[in-house]
CSV table of C-alpha atoms in Angstrom, one decimal:
chain,number,residue,atom,x,y,z
A,1,MET,CA,75.6,117.9,84.9
A,2,ASN,CA,73.4,116.2,87.2
A,3,THR,CA,74.2,113.0,89.2
A,4,THR,CA,72.5,110.7,86.6
A,5,GLU,CA,74.5,112.2,83.7
A,6,ILE,CA,77.8,111.9,85.7
A,7,PHE,CA,77.0,108.2,86.6
A,8,LEU,CA,76.6,107.4,82.9
A,9,ILE,CA,79.9,109.0,82.0
A,10,ALA,CA,81.5,106.6,84.8
A,11,LEU,CA,79.6,103.8,83.1
A,12,LEU,CA,81.0,104.8,79.7
A,13,LEU,CA,84.5,104.6,81.1
A,14,ILE,CA,84.1,101.3,82.9
A,15,PHE,CA,82.8,99.6,79.7
A,16,SER,CA,84.7,101.2,77.0
A,17,VAL,CA,88.3,101.6,78.3
A,18,PRO,CA,88.8,98.0,79.1
A,19,TYR,CA,87.2,96.8,75.9
A,20,LEU,CA,89.2,98.9,73.7
A,21,ILE,CA,92.5,98.0,75.6
A,22,TRP,CA,91.6,94.3,75.3
A,23,ARG,CA,90.7,94.3,71.7
A,24,GLY,CA,93.3,97.0,70.7
A,25,LEU,CA,96.3,95.3,72.4
A,26,ARG,CA,95.0,91.7,71.7
A,27,THR,CA,95.8,90.8,75.3
A,28,GLU,CA,93.5,87.4,75.4
A,29,TYR,CA,96.6,85.0,75.6
A,30,TYR,CA,98.1,86.6,78.7
A,31,ALA,CA,95.2,88.9,80.1
A,32,PRO,CA,91.4,87.8,79.5
A,33,LEU,CA,89.0,90.5,79.4
A,34,VAL,CA,88.2,90.0,83.0
A,35,VAL,CA,91.8,90.5,83.9
A,36,VAL,CA,92.0,93.7,81.8
A,37,GLN,CA,88.9,95.1,83.5
A,38,ILE,CA,90.5,94.6,87.1
A,39,VAL,CA,93.6,96.4,85.9
A,40,CYS,CA,91.5,99.3,84.5
A,41,GLY,CA,89.7,99.6,87.7
A,42,ILE,CA,93.0,100.1,89.3
A,43,LEU,CA,94.0,102.6,86.7
A,44,LEU,CA,90.7,104.5,86.9
A,45,GLY,CA,91.2,104.6,90.8
A,46,PRO,CA,92.6,107.5,92.8
A,47,GLY,CA,96.2,106.1,92.6
A,48,VAL,CA,96.6,106.7,88.9
A,49,LEU,CA,93.7,108.6,87.4
A,50,GLY,CA,93.1,110.4,90.7
A,51,ALA,CA,96.8,111.5,91.0
A,52,ILE,CA,97.2,112.4,87.3
A,53,PHE,CA,93.9,114.4,86.9
A,54,PRO,CA,92.6,114.9,90.5
A,55,ALA,CA,90.0,117.6,89.3
A,56,TYR,CA,88.3,115.2,86.7
A,57,TYR,CA,88.6,112.4,89.0
A,58,GLY,CA,86.7,114.3,91.8
A,59,PHE,CA,84.1,115.4,89.2
A,60,VAL,CA,83.3,111.9,87.8
A,61,PHE,CA,83.9,109.9,91.0
A,62,ASN,CA,81.9,112.2,93.3
A,63,PRO,CA,80.5,110.5,96.6
A,64,GLN,CA,77.0,110.4,94.8
A,65,VAL,CA,78.2,108.4,92.0
A,66,ILE,CA,80.5,106.1,94.0
A,67,GLY,CA,77.4,105.3,96.2
A,68,ALA,CA,75.3,104.4,93.1
A,69,LEU,CA,78.3,102.3,91.6
A,70,ASN,CA,78.7,100.5,95.0
A,71,GLY,CA,75.1,99.4,95.0
A,72,VAL,CA,75.3,97.9,91.6
A,73,ALA,CA,78.6,96.2,92.5
A,74,TRP,CA,77.3,94.8,95.7
A,75,TRP,CA,74.4,93.0,94.0
A,76,ALA,CA,76.5,92.0,91.0
A,77,VAL,CA,79.1,90.2,93.2
A,78,MET,CA,76.6,88.7,95.3
A,79,ILE,CA,75.0,87.0,92.3
A,80,PHE,CA,78.3,85.9,91.2
A,81,VAL,CA,79.3,84.3,94.5
A,82,TRP,CA,75.8,82.7,94.8
A,83,ILE,CA,76.4,81.1,91.4
A,84,ALA,CA,79.9,79.8,92.5
A,85,GLY,CA,78.0,78.2,95.5
A,86,ILE,CA,75.5,76.5,93.3
A,87,GLU,CA,78.3,75.1,91.1
A,88,LEU,CA,80.1,73.4,93.8
A,89,ASP,CA,79.9,69.7,93.0
A,90,LEU,CA,80.6,67.9,96.3
A,91,LYS,CA,79.2,64.5,95.2
A,92,GLN,CA,82.2,64.1,92.7
A,93,ALA,CA,84.6,65.3,95.4
A,94,TRP,CA,83.0,62.7,97.7
A,95,ALA,CA,83.4,60.0,95.2
A,96,SER,CA,87.3,60.7,94.8
A,97,ARG,CA,87.7,61.8,98.3
A,98,VAL,CA,91.2,60.6,99.0
A,99,GLU,CA,92.8,61.9,95.9
A,100,THR,CA,90.8,65.1,96.2
A,101,GLY,CA,91.3,65.6,100.0
A,102,VAL,CA,95.0,65.1,99.6
A,103,THR,CA,95.5,67.4,96.6
A,104,SER,CA,93.1,70.0,97.8
A,105,GLY,CA,94.7,70.1,101.4
A,106,LEU,CA,98.1,70.4,100.1
A,107,ALA,CA,97.2,72.8,97.5
A,108,LEU,CA,95.6,75.0,99.9
A,109,CYS,CA,97.7,74.7,103.2
A,110,VAL,CA,101.2,75.1,101.6
A,111,PRO,CA,100.5,78.5,100.0
A,112,LEU,CA,98.7,79.4,103.1
A,113,LEU,CA,101.8,78.7,105.1
A,114,PHE,CA,104.1,80.5,102.7
A,115,GLY,CA,101.6,83.5,102.5
A,116,SER,CA,101.3,83.7,106.3
A,117,VAL,CA,105.1,83.9,106.7
A,118,ALA,CA,105.2,86.8,104.0
A,119,ALA,CA,102.4,88.5,106.2
A,120,ILE,CA,104.4,88.2,109.3
A,121,GLY,CA,107.3,89.9,107.6
A,122,LEU,CA,104.9,92.7,106.2
A,123,LEU,CA,103.8,93.2,109.8
A,124,ARG,CA,107.3,94.0,110.9
A,125,PHE,CA,106.5,97.5,109.2
A,126,PRO,CA,103.6,99.7,109.8
A,127,GLY,CA,100.8,100.4,107.3
A,128,TRP,CA,99.5,96.9,106.4
A,129,ALA,CA,97.2,96.0,109.4
A,130,GLY,CA,93.9,97.6,109.6
A,131,PRO,CA,92.5,99.4,112.5
A,132,ASP,CA,90.3,96.6,113.7
A,133,GLY,CA,92.7,93.6,112.7
A,134,GLN,CA,94.4,91.4,115.4
A,135,PRO,CA,97.8,90.2,114.2
A,136,TRP,CA,96.5,86.7,113.8
A,137,GLN,CA,93.6,87.9,111.5
A,138,VAL,CA,95.9,89.9,109.2
A,139,VAL,CA,98.3,86.9,109.0
A,140,LEU,CA,95.5,84.4,108.4
A,141,GLY,CA,93.9,86.6,106.0
A,142,ILE,CA,96.8,87.5,103.9
A,143,GLY,CA,97.8,83.8,104.0
A,144,MET,CA,94.5,82.8,102.7
A,145,ALA,CA,94.5,85.3,100.1
A,146,CYS,CA,97.7,83.6,98.7
A,147,ALA,CA,96.1,80.1,98.7
A,148,VAL,CA,92.7,81.2,97.1
A,149,THR,CA,91.7,79.6,93.8
A,150,ALA,CA,89.1,81.6,91.7
A,151,LEU,CA,86.6,78.7,90.7
A,152,PRO,CA,84.5,80.9,88.2
A,153,ILE,CA,87.5,82.4,86.4
A,154,LEU,CA,89.1,78.9,86.6
A,155,VAL,CA,86.0,77.5,84.6
A,156,LEU,CA,86.4,80.4,82.0
A,157,LEU,CA,90.1,79.6,81.5
A,158,MET,CA,89.7,75.9,81.2
A,159,GLU,CA,87.0,76.5,78.6
A,160,LYS,CA,89.3,78.6,76.7
A,161,LEU,CA,92.0,75.8,76.9
A,162,ASP,CA,89.3,73.2,75.9
A,163,ILE,CA,89.9,71.0,78.8
A,164,LEU,CA,86.8,71.9,81.1
A,165,ARG,CA,84.8,68.8,80.2
A,166,ARG,CA,87.8,66.5,79.9
A,167,PRO,CA,88.9,64.2,82.8
A,168,LEU,CA,91.8,66.6,83.8
A,169,GLY,CA,89.4,69.5,83.9
A,170,GLN,CA,87.0,67.8,86.1
A,171,ARG,CA,89.7,66.7,88.5
A,172,VAL,CA,90.9,70.3,88.7
A,173,LEU,CA,87.3,71.5,89.3
A,174,ARG,CA,87.2,69.0,92.2
A,175,TYR,CA,90.2,70.4,93.9
A,176,ALA,CA,89.2,74.0,93.6
A,177,SER,CA,85.6,73.2,94.8
A,178,LEU,CA,86.9,71.7,98.1
A,179,ASP,CA,89.3,74.6,98.6
A,180,ASP,CA,86.4,77.0,97.9
A,181,ILE,CA,84.6,75.6,101.0
A,182,ALA,CA,87.8,75.8,103.0
A,183,ILE,CA,88.3,79.6,102.0
A,184,TRP,CA,84.8,80.6,103.3
A,185,GLY,CA,85.0,78.6,106.3
A,186,VAL,CA,88.4,80.3,107.3
A,187,LEU,CA,86.8,83.8,106.3
A,188,ALA,CA,83.9,83.0,108.8
A,189,LEU,CA,86.6,82.1,111.5
A,190,ILE,CA,88.5,85.5,110.7
A,191,LEU,CA,85.3,87.5,111.0
A,192,LEU,CA,84.0,85.8,114.2
A,193,ASP,CA,83.0,88.8,116.3
A,194,TRP,CA,82.8,87.9,120.1
A,195,ASP,CA,80.7,91.0,120.6
A,196,ARG,CA,78.1,89.7,118.2
A,197,VAL,CA,78.6,86.0,118.5
A,198,GLY,CA,75.0,85.6,119.9
A,199,ARG,CA,73.8,87.1,116.5
A,200,GLN,CA,76.1,84.8,114.6
A,201,VAL,CA,74.8,81.7,116.3
A,202,VAL,CA,71.2,82.8,115.7
A,203,PHE,CA,72.2,83.3,111.9
A,204,LEU,CA,73.7,79.9,111.6
A,205,VAL,CA,70.8,78.2,113.4
A,206,GLY,CA,68.2,80.1,111.5
A,207,PHE,CA,70.1,79.5,108.2
A,208,ALA,CA,70.1,75.7,108.8
A,209,VAL,CA,66.3,75.7,109.4
A,210,ALA,CA,65.6,78.0,106.6
A,211,ALA,CA,67.8,76.2,104.1
A,212,TYR,CA,65.9,72.9,104.8
A,213,ALA,CA,62.6,74.7,104.0
A,214,VAL,CA,64.1,76.3,100.9
A,215,ARG,CA,65.5,73.0,99.6
A,216,ALA,CA,62.2,71.3,100.0
A,217,LEU,CA,60.4,74.2,98.4
A,218,MET,CA,62.9,74.2,95.4
A,219,LYS,CA,62.1,70.6,94.7
A,220,ARG,CA,58.5,71.2,94.1
A,221,LEU,CA,58.9,74.3,91.9
A,222,GLU,CA,59.4,74.4,88.2
A,223,GLU,CA,62.8,75.6,87.0
A,224,LYS,CA,61.7,79.0,85.9
A,225,ASP,CA,60.3,79.8,89.3
A,226,ARG,CA,63.6,78.4,91.1
A,227,TRP,CA,65.5,81.3,89.6
A,228,TYR,CA,63.2,83.8,91.1
A,229,VAL,CA,62.9,82.2,94.5
A,230,GLY,CA,66.8,81.6,94.4
A,231,LEU,CA,67.4,85.4,94.2
A,232,ILE,CA,64.9,86.1,96.8
A,233,TRP,CA,66.8,83.6,98.9
A,234,LEU,CA,70.0,85.3,98.0
A,235,ALA,CA,68.9,88.7,99.1
A,236,ALA,CA,67.5,87.4,102.4
A,237,CYS,CA,70.8,85.3,103.2
A,238,GLY,CA,73.1,88.4,102.3
A,239,PHE,CA,70.9,90.5,104.6
A,240,ALA,CA,71.1,88.0,107.5
A,241,GLY,CA,74.8,87.4,107.0
A,242,ASP,CA,75.6,91.0,107.2
A,243,TRP,CA,73.3,91.5,110.2
A,244,SER,CA,75.2,88.8,112.1
A,245,GLY,CA,78.5,90.4,111.4
A,246,LEU,CA,79.8,87.7,109.1
A,247,HIS,CA,79.5,89.7,106.1
A,248,PHE,CA,76.8,89.7,103.2
A,249,MET,CA,79.3,87.7,100.9
A,250,VAL,CA,79.4,85.0,103.3
A,251,GLY,CA,75.6,84.8,103.3
A,252,ALA,CA,75.6,85.0,99.4
A,253,PHE,CA,77.9,82.0,99.3
A,254,LEU,CA,76.0,80.1,101.7
A,255,ALA,CA,72.7,80.8,99.8
A,256,GLY,CA,74.1,79.0,96.8
A,257,ALA,CA,76.0,76.2,98.4
A,258,VAL,CA,72.9,74.6,99.9
A,259,LEU,CA,71.2,74.6,96.5
A,260,ASP,CA,71.9,71.7,94.0
A,261,SER,CA,73.2,72.6,90.6
A,262,GLU,CA,71.0,70.0,89.0
A,263,TRP,CA,68.0,72.1,89.8
A,264,PHE,CA,69.2,74.5,87.2
A,265,ASP,CA,69.6,73.9,83.5
A,266,ARG,CA,73.4,74.0,82.9
A,267,ARG,CA,73.3,75.9,79.8
A,268,ARG,CA,71.1,78.8,81.2
A,269,MET,CA,73.5,78.7,84.4
A,270,ASP,CA,76.6,79.3,82.1
A,271,LEU,CA,74.7,82.0,80.1
A,272,PHE,CA,73.6,83.7,83.4
A,273,ARG,CA,77.1,83.6,84.6
A,274,ASP,CA,78.5,84.9,81.5
A,275,HIS,CA,75.8,87.9,81.2
A,276,ILE,CA,76.6,88.9,84.9
A,277,LEU,CA,80.3,89.0,83.9
A,278,LEU,CA,79.5,91.0,80.8
A,279,ALA,CA,76.9,93.4,82.1
A,280,VAL,CA,77.4,94.2,85.8
A,281,MET,CA,80.8,92.8,87.2
A,282,PRO,CA,82.8,95.5,85.4
A,283,VAL,CA,81.2,97.9,87.7
A,284,PHE,CA,82.5,95.8,90.7
A,285,PHE,CA,86.1,95.8,89.3
A,286,LEU,CA,85.8,99.7,89.0
A,287,SER,CA,84.6,100.0,92.6
A,288,THR,CA,87.5,97.7,93.5
A,289,GLY,CA,89.9,100.1,91.8
A,290,LEU,CA,88.6,102.8,93.7
A,291,ARG,CA,89.7,101.3,96.9
A,292,THR,CA,93.3,101.0,95.8
A,293,GLN,CA,95.8,103.3,97.8
A,294,TRP,CA,99.3,104.0,97.3
A,295,ASP,CA,99.9,105.7,100.8
A,296,MET,CA,103.4,103.9,101.4
A,297,GLY,CA,104.5,104.8,97.9
A,298,GLY,CA,104.2,102.6,94.8
A,299,LEU,CA,107.7,101.0,95.2
A,300,ALA,CA,106.7,99.5,98.7
A,301,VAL,CA,103.3,98.3,97.4
A,302,PHE,CA,104.8,96.7,94.4
A,303,ALA,CA,107.5,95.2,96.5
A,304,ALA,CA,105.0,93.6,98.7
A,305,ALA,CA,102.9,92.4,95.9
A,306,GLY,CA,105.9,90.7,94.3
A,307,VAL,CA,106.6,88.9,97.7
A,308,LEU,CA,103.1,87.7,98.1
A,309,LEU,CA,103.0,86.6,94.4
A,310,VAL,CA,106.3,84.6,95.0
A,311,ALA,CA,104.7,83.1,98.3
A,312,SER,CA,101.5,82.4,96.3
A,313,VAL,CA,103.1,80.7,93.1
A,314,ALA,CA,105.7,78.9,95.0
A,315,GLY,CA,103.3,77.7,97.8
A,316,LYS,CA,100.7,76.4,95.2
A,317,LEU,CA,103.4,74.6,93.0
A,318,VAL,CA,105.1,72.9,95.9
A,319,GLY,CA,101.7,71.9,97.4
A,320,VAL,CA,100.5,70.2,94.2
A,321,HIS,CA,103.8,68.6,93.3
A,322,LEU,CA,103.9,67.2,96.8
A,323,ALA,CA,100.4,65.8,96.2
A,324,GLY,CA,101.6,64.4,92.6
A,325,ARG,CA,104.3,62.5,94.4
A,326,ILE,CA,102.0,61.0,97.1
A,327,LEU,CA,99.3,60.0,94.4
A,328,LYS,CA,102.0,59.0,91.7
A,329,TRP,CA,100.7,61.2,89.0
A,330,GLU,CA,102.0,61.1,85.4
A,331,LYS,CA,104.8,63.2,84.5
A,332,GLY,CA,103.7,66.9,83.8
A,333,GLU,CA,100.3,66.7,85.5
A,334,ALA,CA,101.5,68.4,88.8
A,335,SER,CA,102.8,71.5,86.8
A,336,ILE,CA,99.5,71.8,84.7
A,337,ILE,CA,97.3,71.5,87.8
A,338,GLY,CA,99.5,73.7,89.9
A,339,TRP,CA,99.4,76.6,87.4
A,340,LEU,CA,95.7,76.3,86.7
A,341,LEU,CA,95.1,76.7,90.5
A,342,GLN,CA,97.1,79.7,90.5
A,343,THR,CA,94.0,81.5,89.1
A,344,LYS,CA,92.8,84.0,91.7
A,345,ALA,CA,91.2,87.0,90.2
A,346,LEU,CA,87.6,87.3,91.4
A,347,ILE,CA,87.5,85.2,94.5
A,348,MET,CA,90.5,86.6,96.0
A,349,ILE,CA,89.4,90.3,95.2
A,350,ILE,CA,86.2,89.5,97.0
A,351,PHE,CA,88.0,88.0,100.0
A,352,ALA,CA,90.3,90.9,100.2
A,353,ASN,CA,87.4,93.5,99.9
A,354,ILE,CA,85.7,91.7,102.9
A,355,LEU,CA,89.0,91.9,104.9
A,356,LEU,CA,89.3,95.9,103.9
A,357,ASP,CA,85.5,96.2,104.8
A,358,LYS,CA,86.0,94.9,108.3
A,359,GLY,CA,89.1,96.9,108.9
A,360,ILE,CA,91.3,94.0,109.0
A,361,ILE,CA,93.8,95.0,106.4
A,362,THR,CA,94.8,98.7,105.1
A,363,ASN,CA,94.0,100.0,101.8
A,364,THR,CA,97.8,99.7,100.9
A,365,ALA,CA,97.6,96.0,101.9
A,366,PHE,CA,94.5,95.6,99.6
A,367,THR,CA,96.3,97.2,96.8
A,368,ALA,CA,99.2,94.8,97.1
A,369,LEU,CA,96.9,91.7,97.3
A,370,LEU,CA,95.1,93.1,94.2
A,371,LEU,CA,98.2,93.4,92.2
A,372,MET,CA,99.2,89.8,93.3
A,373,ALA,CA,95.8,88.4,92.2
A,374,VAL,CA,96.3,90.1,88.8
A,375,GLY,CA,99.8,88.9,88.5
A,376,SER,CA,99.0,85.4,89.4
A,377,THR,CA,95.9,85.2,87.0
A,378,MET,CA,97.9,86.6,84.2
A,379,LEU,CA,100.6,83.8,84.5
A,380,THR,CA,98.1,80.9,84.2
A,381,ILE,CA,97.5,80.7,80.4
A,382,PRO,CA,101.1,81.4,79.3
A,383,PHE,CA,102.4,78.7,81.7
A,384,VAL,CA,99.8,76.0,81.2
A,385,THR,CA,99.5,76.1,77.4
A,386,PRO,CA,102.9,74.9,76.4
A,387,ARG,CA,102.7,72.2,79.3
A,388,LEU,CA,99.3,70.9,78.0
A,389,LYS,CA,100.8,70.6,74.6
A,390,ARG,CA,103.8,68.5,75.8
A,391,PHE,CA,101.6,66.4,78.1
A,392,ALA,CA,99.2,65.8,75.1
A,393,ALA,CA,102.1,64.9,73.0
A,394,ARG,CA,103.5,62.3,75.4
A,395,ALA,CA,99.9,60.9,76.0
A,396,GLY,CA,99.5,60.5,72.1
A,397,ALA,CA,102.9,58.8,71.9
């Protein structure tokens, strides 16, 4: 077979296996399709399929096919991060800045602290720090991975729970939006390269000037032209971000963050995001699964993932409950918000991919973080649903 035919076999696996599992096992309640796709990426990776059928794995996922899949995955995830940047609503966050600041700060800092402590424990053993990772980068990176909330997946889950457009859902979006900015800021700090600091300064200065010009241009364009110009702007920022050493994902997020969401029709934006999730993001999940490794043995990786999951869940719940006490929330609100903010999936996986690309963590640490993200996201719906029902019953009474 030629490379094109093998590439299409890979696509057949990528799209058919998760769908059949999702529909056949009816996993929607505890594992939405996006979570099943991530899990299938792991199953189709070298640690499972590659270990059971090494010859078949080597045939399908040969270097040429992996290169083609990675190209699709890079562009897909750049678009997804760009949309996440556009959808940040800082105006609402500013209008409720005290409540939002207290909640976002505690919801981010407490799991960051818990995750950092867990990372310090992991570093007592070899195999977790990458070849280019300083101890502080590894600790901060893993700690932040435990604190991440995946805003795009959070939106999908709140739509499923029918609370997205309600006051509670809008509050959760504000908290997650502010944390999103902090996440990318911390990532930029971790990736700060003193050998390339000149390039990074040039990028930031040039980006500020270019963003001012692009915003002025966008205001003069019709909406249909804004979409096309926005994608050109995305590609340019991704290139500039990677050239500077910060990573193309940082450039992609900044490209969206400086654009106003009201410049784009909300319905079209929702459809665009859904189509990206449907048509191309599964390729990213597969390419992520191909990076998983079990060099230290499955038991060690699962044990590390369990420790990180406890740090992530406990830290988020403690932080949000502290915010609830300070702000005097109603009974039950803190638990609902804390469990909703557990949603990690995409953004944490993107974050961990960048740490792996830069050699800050190893494939083994990446695998543990990936398992933690899947577990954390799968807990959200089962834990939130009964709490929402009890909260609604109390409010109705």
